[in-house]
């Protein structure tokens, strides 16, 4: 009760703790058993953050048992997190143009079309409606929206991590996308917006322990034309149609400096777009549902503003022609506007910093609807 992360803790128990500990009596569990759970997670390739969460889940349970005097001590307190190589690479984030390509794609097979459309709709909601986390998307209900007459003027973001639901205005661009998904589901007024689509709980059960990252990258690979659909086989060719571009490799496979795109990238894109739009930190943190400014700051490391050095911060230098090669003079001459005065053939050119393209917040998509 009162634990915002209870569902995730149950999932960690089921996936990592119980398979290792089995049905051991709680008073028989020692630090060596706890260490074995964490080492198993490390060997499975889990990140340091995931292993930290697993340890905290175990610590919470054993701390309660210790307070109730059911065990003599908390065995987790004696165990440190094993050393795990930390991946400090930036996470790839789709540009608006790439997002439009992804949303315009439709699966050629009717059986798989609805799951793809669900992921596309989830991507739009996460990108435009408060940067919802994946857990928030799974918990989102139709009751949270103003569904009367399909207006979708406002809605409540669940914010499961902080357990503080937040009332937000639904952007005009998102309303027809939500309305289209709502009509496809039969205009419900209750129930989950994005329920499971397969199995016994299809249409009503909440997704648990589901990662959409691999499915997203698979959809993008096909949307970018890297795979070919074979209608006679009802399957995709395993051999790529063409060689990936450097940008596609960055998004789908990752590089030495960038991790591949995942579903949390929509939240990153939302936060970065707020920073590029000159929204102040307090307002941006509130719109994204962050509990403190430190959490918001972690998303801003690779925004356009953080990549471009302001001209005022650069040294006031001139580059003399005598010190340049022919190639350098060609590059500088192309970057300097022509002078109308007689001093056009001056012996020096001002050095200008390179600029990076800034992503825009608007885009046109086809998601079975027309946007103006």
mmCIF file of N, CA and C in Angstrom, residues 121-173:
data_model
loop_
_atom_site.group_PDB
_atom_site.id
_atom_site.type_symbol
_atom_site.label_atom_id
_atom_site.label_comp_id
_atom_site.label_asym_id
_atom_site.label_seq_id
_atom_site.Cartn_x
_atom_site.Cartn_y
_atom_site.Cartn_z
ATOM 1 N N UNK A 121 0.354 4.493 -32.047
ATOM 2 C CA UNK A 121 -0.463 5.394 -31.228
ATOM 3 C C UNK A 121 0.196 5.651 -29.882
ATOM 4 N N UNK A 122 0.774 4.612 -29.275
ATOM 5 C CA UNK A 122 1.504 4.783 -28.020
ATOM 6 C C UNK A 122 2.680 5.740 -28.199
ATOM 7 N N UNK A 123 3.355 5.638 -29.337
ATOM 8 C CA UNK A 123 4.477 6.532 -29.612
ATOM 9 C C UNK A 123 4.011 7.988 -29.679
ATOM 10 N N UNK A 124 2.876 8.228 -30.313
ATOM 11 C CA UNK A 124 2.342 9.591 -30.414
ATOM 12 C C UNK A 124 1.954 10.135 -29.044
ATOM 13 N N UNK A 125 1.316 9.312 -28.225
ATOM 14 C CA UNK A 125 0.905 9.749 -26.887
ATOM 15 C C UNK A 125 2.133 10.069 -26.042
ATOM 16 N N UNK A 126 3.145 9.185 -26.080
ATOM 17 C CA UNK A 126 4.355 9.418 -25.283
ATOM 18 C C UNK A 126 5.091 10.657 -25.761
ATOM 19 N N UNK A 127 5.108 10.894 -27.068
ATOM 20 C CA UNK A 127 5.852 12.040 -27.620
ATOM 21 C C UNK A 127 5.161 13.363 -27.372
ATOM 22 N N UNK A 128 3.820 13.360 -27.296
ATOM 23 C CA UNK A 128 3.102 14.642 -27.241
ATOM 24 C C UNK A 128 2.329 14.883 -25.949
ATOM 25 N N UNK A 129 2.040 13.838 -25.183
ATOM 26 C CA UNK A 129 1.213 13.995 -23.991
ATOM 27 C C UNK A 129 2.059 13.777 -22.740
ATOM 28 N N UNK A 130 2.842 14.760 -22.381
ATOM 29 C CA UNK A 130 3.607 14.727 -21.141
ATOM 30 C C UNK A 130 4.756 13.758 -21.113
ATOM 31 N N UNK A 131 5.178 13.217 -22.285
ATOM 32 C CA UNK A 131 6.297 12.292 -22.290
ATOM 33 C C UNK A 131 6.064 11.076 -21.412
ATOM 34 N N UNK A 132 4.901 10.439 -21.539
ATOM 35 C CA UNK A 132 4.549 9.325 -20.657
ATOM 36 C C UNK A 132 5.574 8.197 -20.739
ATOM 37 N N UNK A 133 5.880 7.618 -19.580
ATOM 38 C CA UNK A 133 6.720 6.430 -19.528
ATOM 39 C C UNK A 133 5.916 5.220 -20.023
ATOM 40 N N UNK A 134 6.621 4.125 -20.311
ATOM 41 C CA UNK A 134 5.942 2.931 -20.806
ATOM 42 C C UNK A 134 4.929 2.409 -19.795
ATOM 43 N N UNK A 135 5.292 2.415 -18.502
ATOM 44 C CA UNK A 135 4.352 1.978 -17.476
ATOM 45 C C UNK A 135 3.112 2.847 -17.422
ATOM 46 N N UNK A 136 3.265 4.150 -17.669
ATOM 47 C CA UNK A 136 2.113 5.054 -17.711
ATOM 48 C C UNK A 136 1.200 4.721 -18.881
ATOM 49 N N UNK A 137 1.804 4.397 -20.033
ATOM 50 C CA UNK A 137 1.005 4.033 -21.205
ATOM 51 C C UNK A 137 0.194 2.770 -20.943
ATOM 52 N N UNK A 138 0.807 1.811 -20.251
ATOM 53 C CA UNK A 138 0.098 0.567 -19.948
ATOM 54 C C UNK A 138 -1.060 0.793 -18.979
ATOM 55 N N UNK A 139 -0.910 1.774 -18.077
ATOM 56 C CA UNK A 139 -1.940 2.038 -17.063
ATOM 57 C C UNK A 139 -2.972 3.064 -17.512
ATOM 58 N N UNK A 140 -2.788 3.692 -18.656
ATOM 59 C CA UNK A 140 -3.687 4.747 -19.122
ATOM 60 C C UNK A 140 -5.068 4.181 -19.415
ATOM 61 N N UNK A 141 -6.111 4.858 -18.930
ATOM 62 C CA UNK A 141 -7.492 4.401 -19.122
ATOM 63 C C UNK A 141 -8.296 5.457 -19.869
ATOM 64 N N UNK A 142 -9.398 5.021 -20.464
ATOM 65 C CA UNK A 142 -10.271 5.958 -21.170
ATOM 66 C C UNK A 142 -10.957 6.912 -20.211
ATOM 67 N N UNK A 143 -11.114 6.493 -18.934
ATOM 68 C CA UNK A 143 -11.706 7.395 -17.952
ATOM 69 C C UNK A 143 -10.848 8.636 -17.741
ATOM 70 N N UNK A 144 -9.553 8.537 -18.058
ATOM 71 C CA UNK A 144 -8.649 9.660 -17.833
ATOM 72 C C UNK A 144 -8.851 10.774 -18.849
ATOM 73 N N UNK A 145 -9.608 10.504 -19.934
ATOM 74 C CA UNK A 145 -9.784 11.490 -20.994
ATOM 75 C C UNK A 145 -11.229 11.993 -21.044
ATOM 76 N N UNK A 146 -11.358 13.168 -21.605
ATOM 77 C CA UNK A 146 -12.673 13.738 -21.872
ATOM 78 C C UNK A 146 -13.165 13.150 -23.199
ATOM 79 N N UNK A 147 -13.780 11.968 -23.136
ATOM 80 C CA UNK A 147 -14.163 11.256 -24.353
ATOM 81 C C UNK A 147 -15.545 11.650 -24.877
ATOM 82 N N UNK A 148 -16.259 12.499 -24.162
ATOM 83 C CA UNK A 148 -17.608 12.872 -24.599
ATOM 84 C C UNK A 148 -17.549 13.539 -25.972
ATOM 85 N N UNK A 149 -18.266 12.949 -26.921
ATOM 86 C CA UNK A 149 -18.297 13.428 -28.308
ATOM 87 C C UNK A 149 -16.920 13.386 -28.957
ATOM 88 N N UNK A 150 -15.988 12.637 -28.382
ATOM 89 C CA UNK A 150 -14.655 12.518 -28.959
ATOM 90 C C UNK A 150 -13.845 13.787 -28.932
ATOM 91 N N UNK A 151 -14.044 14.605 -27.895
ATOM 92 C CA UNK A 151 -13.324 15.889 -27.851
ATOM 93 C C UNK A 151 -11.853 15.706 -27.502
ATOM 94 N N UNK A 152 -11.562 14.938 -26.469
ATOM 95 C CA UNK A 152 -10.193 14.716 -26.011
ATOM 96 C C UNK A 152 -9.480 16.046 -25.772
ATOM 97 N N UNK A 153 -10.167 16.946 -25.068
ATOM 98 C CA UNK A 153 -9.572 18.258 -24.796
ATOM 99 C C UNK A 153 -8.514 18.181 -23.709
ATOM 100 N N UNK A 154 -8.682 17.298 -22.744
ATOM 101 C CA UNK A 154 -7.712 17.167 -21.657
ATOM 102 C C UNK A 154 -7.701 15.716 -21.167
ATOM 103 N N UNK A 155 -6.714 15.400 -20.361
ATOM 104 C CA UNK A 155 -6.610 14.051 -19.828
ATOM 105 C C UNK A 155 -5.678 14.004 -18.632
ATOM 106 N N UNK A 156 -5.757 12.913 -17.886
ATOM 107 C CA UNK A 156 -4.927 12.720 -16.697
ATOM 108 C C UNK A 156 -3.792 11.753 -17.023
ATOM 109 N N UNK A 157 -2.561 12.226 -16.878
ATOM 110 C CA UNK A 157 -1.391 11.363 -17.031
ATOM 111 C C UNK A 157 -1.220 10.555 -15.752
ATOM 112 N N UNK A 158 -1.105 9.225 -15.820
ATOM 113 C CA UNK A 158 -1.076 8.404 -14.592
ATOM 114 C C UNK A 158 0.113 8.694 -13.675
ATOM 115 N N UNK A 159 1.316 8.855 -14.232
ATOM 116 C CA UNK A 159 2.543 9.097 -13.451
ATOM 117 C C UNK A 159 2.698 8.036 -12.352
ATOM 118 N N UNK A 160 2.805 6.779 -12.769
ATOM 119 C CA UNK A 160 2.909 5.683 -11.810
ATOM 120 C C UNK A 160 4.170 5.767 -10.958
ATOM 121 N N UNK A 161 5.244 6.289 -11.520
ATOM 122 C CA UNK A 161 6.503 6.320 -10.782
ATOM 123 C C UNK A 161 6.425 7.229 -9.566
ATOM 124 N N UNK A 162 5.745 8.367 -9.711
ATOM 125 C CA UNK A 162 5.621 9.310 -8.601
ATOM 126 C C UNK A 162 4.280 9.205 -7.897
ATOM 127 N N UNK A 163 3.351 8.411 -8.450
ATOM 128 C CA UNK A 163 2.013 8.246 -7.872
ATOM 129 C C UNK A 163 1.292 9.587 -7.710
ATOM 130 N N UNK A 164 1.512 10.491 -8.670
ATOM 131 C CA UNK A 164 0.858 11.809 -8.649
ATOM 132 C C UNK A 164 0.239 12.067 -10.021
ATOM 133 N N UNK A 165 -1.002 11.619 -10.261
ATOM 134 C CA UNK A 165 -1.654 11.862 -11.552
ATOM 135 C C UNK A 165 -1.674 13.349 -11.884
ATOM 136 N N UNK A 166 -1.516 13.647 -13.171
ATOM 137 C CA UNK A 166 -1.349 15.035 -13.604
ATOM 138 C C UNK A 166 -2.337 15.356 -14.719
ATOM 139 N N UNK A 167 -3.090 16.434 -14.538
ATOM 140 C CA UNK A 167 -4.042 16.885 -15.549
ATOM 141 C C UNK A 167 -3.305 17.710 -16.598
ATOM 142 N N UNK A 168 -3.414 17.298 -17.874
ATOM 143 C CA UNK A 168 -2.725 17.978 -18.965
ATOM 144 C C UNK A 168 -3.699 18.225 -20.116
ATOM 145 N N UNK A 169 -3.463 19.282 -20.827
ATOM 146 C CA UNK A 169 -4.219 19.551 -22.048
ATOM 147 C C UNK A 169 -3.707 18.644 -23.158
ATOM 148 N N UNK A 170 -4.607 18.047 -23.911
ATOM 149 C CA UNK A 170 -4.220 17.205 -25.040
ATOM 150 C C UNK A 170 -3.939 18.106 -26.231
ATOM 151 N N UNK A 171 -2.736 18.066 -26.793
ATOM 152 C CA UNK A 171 -2.431 18.934 -27.943
ATOM 153 C C UNK A 171 -3.355 18.666 -29.119
ATOM 154 N N UNK A 172 -3.606 19.705 -29.904
ATOM 155 C CA UNK A 172 -4.494 19.588 -31.057
ATOM 156 C C UNK A 172 -4.026 18.506 -32.011
ATOM 157 N N UNK A 173 -2.704 18.372 -32.181
ATOM 158 C CA UNK A 173 -2.167 17.386 -33.110
ATOM 159 C C UNK A 173 -2.462 15.962 -32.664
#
